[in-house]
Amino acid sequence: MNREWREQVEGIRQRGPIERTLLDEYFDIRYDRREFIRRATVFGLSLSTIAMVLESCGTTNPTPKVGGRLKVGIIPPPAHTIEPHTFADQGALETGSIAGEHLIRTAAGLQLVPELATSWTPNSDASSWTVKLRSQVKFQTGQAMTADDVVATYNRLVDPNSGSQAISAFKGSLSPGGITKVDDLTVKFQLDAPTASFPYLLSSTTYQGIILPANYKLGSFTSTPQTTGAFKITSYTPGVGAKYDRYNDWWGGHAALDGVDVTYYSDAAAADSALIAGTIDLIGQIQLATDRSLFNNPKVQIFSAHGATHRQVPMRVDLNNPLKDSKVRQAIALTLDRPSIVKTLFTSYADIGNDTPWAPVYPSSVGAPDIAQRAQDLTKAKQLMSAAGFANGFSITLTTEQTGEIPQLAQIIQSSVKQIGIDMKLDILTATAYFDGSQTGPPSGWGNTPWLNAPINITDWGHRAVPNVFLTAALETGGVWNAAHYSSPEFDAAAKGFIGAISLSDQKKFSKQAETILLADTPVIFPYFYYYLAAGSKSVKGYYGDPQGNVFLSHTSLG
Amino acid sequence: MLRFLLRRFGLALATLFVLSVLVFAASQLLPGDIGRNVLGPFASPADVQRLDHELGVDRPVYVQYLDWVWKFIHGNLGTSLEYQVPVASLLGPSLINSLKLAAVAFALVVPLSIFGGVFAALRRGRLPDRVITLTGLSFTAVPEFISAIVLILIFGVLLSWLPVTAAYPADADFFTQVYYLLLPGMALVLVLFGYIARMARTGTIDALESDYTRTAFLKGLDTATVIRRHVLRNSLLPTIAVIATQMGYLIGGLVVIEKLFNYNGIGQRIYTAAVNKDFTMLQSGVLVIGLVYLIATLIADILYSLLNPRIRYAAAE
């Protein structure tokens, strides 16, 4: 049965990214058959395929092979100390996620799955949330997890003086003093403003929110195993690797793997060849731009997770240059041939963007026909340029970073806007230089960092389970990462309404308002939202990509 | 001889001093505030100022320099700004790894390229000479990130003869370590062979054309004896100098090779420190490489003088 089951499922997975993503989501979060059918039909799977999946999955999943150590490659190494509340880079979050757990897990498909919390209940207007904790959870130090630990963890996350990198996620929702213990297994979160999607902020999407003991000593994460996860970290060498052993008192049972050996790679080609040669079993995150050799390799399986990772092209609305005119910004957006860009840069592993942060993966995204998809229209773009008084074009410099496919995107934009007479120069910096400098945020300004002060730029943004951070940080008046320096009271009101809306219909009402405003103003171009991608050898079973980039291995096995 | 050695040693110390000033000055010129870099972009200016004061980076530059040098001399390389652990605990293993890789590369490339160069010189103008010279130069011209990937693909992926990574297991014995280092060693052979072989070939040809070689032949010595006693001893002198100058590259300049073979060498460690603005790691790392380089050149000088008495006598005069 197992072999037959695997062959059937693998056959369907191999048909394409949509089939693969749907199946991975189905197995990862175990959502019910009805939800699977709904999603499968939305994405256009044939009825025979749906029937085959349901038939083949009608029984329990195959029993994983117990034992063995999974060898994981992480690109690049963590840039700083491994301190969960300060996680800001891919290497650190992947390293932490192997050992750590959150209150809630955001699984593929943006479904919330209980992890260390068993339930989360709002009051009538979602301004206060009561979270029940799982009982019988023990930290790897042996002490029981209680509400005190959760309160301490979240106090650190919202403390502006702790170095927390989750401040931007909680801004406007949760402040110091807002977290209180109700009883040993109950925590209350009193919010600054109603936030219907608050459980997402408590989930693994806020990857800094790994629950640690109340007596956690800063700087001891890698030297003392003290998380609640299925694996405990036993050694860590900066820039080289980390080792983890199975935690036998894990609340979730017995993980299949004996342990995990992480090797850090600075170079994607080195990690790719190591995977193909069998030196490692899994690479935590890959990109089409840098890891093309893995795609279509018969020894490799690609894990994709439908997400909202994207690039933003903000255009300063407050400088005395042509970009100040919304007609010019619209014209630039209209020069882009988005389907072609996606095909060139991501083959089929991305969704087309519509210059709003509502990625197609979000249920609150309105989409066509109510919000039309922006398409290339050079005639209209030229008309807009003429109407703005720039029929002969102008010169501008686009500043960006040497990250992934971004330089290629910059070149595509450069050649696209040339068609309407814009002479665009590119200033491509290293990521370090691009994000260098201060960015203290309003009211004292956006500091001097290039990424928040260049007239037009391209910046990489990670996935979020809900678009709230994109709204509050990148687009709202005074947002800490508002690189366009955009300010619109109408948009602010719509965004605030969206964040507080509880029902999906209310959320869509506000997102439609906000999307309409953004399309008219076009402070930021969102060209695409691409899928999270990981790669593994064919022997890796039970692994599913997390759109945030976390590496969750508690249900993974080697065969 | 002693006077020669003392002069060389004094020169090495002076070079080290200049290097330390240059490294320190260069890291001062790199953009970015250390406190800001550690605390992140959202930290308040007051917090940044407080950390800068704690770290002592708000003191006059010459005070910082003297403090750094004083500690370095006493074996205190400081604390890594990025990882918050002693620099020595990270640089030490990386340096040892680099030395191991350099040793394997040396063991492969030195005999191979000297043999190739001498053999080419003895067959001057004939097919073996042309093949060795052209092949060596061609490999030298190919960037190491190309030749290394080709080697990985052939020997690591297609044939599966050698590991694609140089990072041997923690409990690996001597032979296992060498086994893991063979492929990057071969990549370095491709880079260095042409250059060293060419030097050996030129030196051998010069020696073969010299009067003393002609005399040796005329007095009836057989070819093997002439080459061993008269040719090689003189022809290898410039080759030794060339090999010594490659030490700096082999110890600290293998960033590309270390990246491609995912090897925790000192080159990659320093490169990462520069990218992450880990100034303490960067400064100490560069100085350590400088130290190793100077020791290597000092050893080369000694070898050179042992092989060539004229150097000793000239220095003693």
Short mmCIF file of C-alpha atoms in Angstrom, two decimals, chain A residues 78-81 161 238-240 263-267 270 273-274 276-277 279 432 436-440 480-481, chain B residues 31-32 36-37 41-43 45 47 82-84 90 152 156-157 164-165 259-260 262 264 268-269 275-277:
data_model
loop_
_atom_site.label_atom_id
_atom_site.label_comp_id
_atom_site.label_asym_id
_atom_site.label_seq_id
_atom_site.Cartn_x
_atom_site.Cartn_y
_atom_site.Cartn_z
CA PRO A 78 23.50 33.38 10.22
CA ALA A 79 24.98 36.86 10.18
CA HIS A 80 24.61 37.46 13.91
CA THR A 81 24.29 35.57 17.17
CA ASN A 161 15.00 48.32 23.97
CA PRO A 238 29.27 30.32 13.79
CA GLY A 239 29.62 30.22 10.04
CA VAL A 240 30.21 26.45 10.00
CA THR A 263 26.02 22.88 7.38
CA TYR A 264 26.14 26.54 6.42
CA TYR A 265 26.94 27.50 2.85
CA SER A 266 27.96 30.91 1.61
CA ASP A 267 27.69 29.85 -1.97
CA ALA A 270 28.42 24.61 -3.35
CA SER A 273 26.46 20.27 -5.80
CA ALA A 274 26.44 18.89 -2.25
CA ILE A 276 23.19 16.44 -6.01
CA ALA A 277 26.19 14.44 -4.80
CA THR A 279 26.49 15.09 0.81
CA THR A 432 24.93 45.42 3.26
CA ASP A 436 23.34 50.48 5.74
CA GLY A 437 22.79 53.58 7.79
CA SER A 438 20.05 54.65 10.16
CA GLN A 439 16.32 54.30 9.64
CA THR A 440 14.94 55.59 12.90
CA VAL A 480 8.80 52.75 9.50
CA TRP A 481 9.59 51.15 6.13
CA PRO B 31 31.31 53.03 6.17
CA GLY B 32 28.95 52.43 9.08
CA ARG B 36 24.54 50.98 14.80
CA ASN B 37 25.64 47.83 13.06
CA PRO B 41 18.64 50.11 12.24
CA PHE B 42 15.88 50.86 14.75
CA ALA B 43 18.06 51.49 17.79
CA PRO B 45 20.99 57.26 18.62
CA ASP B 47 21.68 53.50 22.57
CA GLU B 82 28.67 39.71 15.21
CA TYR B 83 28.85 36.46 17.13
CA GLN B 84 29.79 37.76 20.60
CA LEU B 90 36.70 31.30 15.47
CA ILE B 152 33.33 19.20 -8.65
CA GLY B 156 32.28 14.80 -7.23
CA VAL B 157 28.97 14.57 -9.03
CA VAL B 164 32.16 17.75 -3.27
CA THR B 165 32.82 19.52 -0.01
CA LYS B 259 33.14 29.08 -0.72
CA LEU B 260 32.77 26.56 -3.51
CA ASN B 262 32.22 25.11 1.73
CA ASN B 264 35.77 26.95 6.96
CA GLN B 268 36.05 33.00 4.01
CA ARG B 269 35.98 33.93 7.69
CA VAL B 275 30.63 41.90 4.70
CA ASN B 276 29.11 41.88 8.19
CA LYS B 277 31.37 44.69 9.43
#
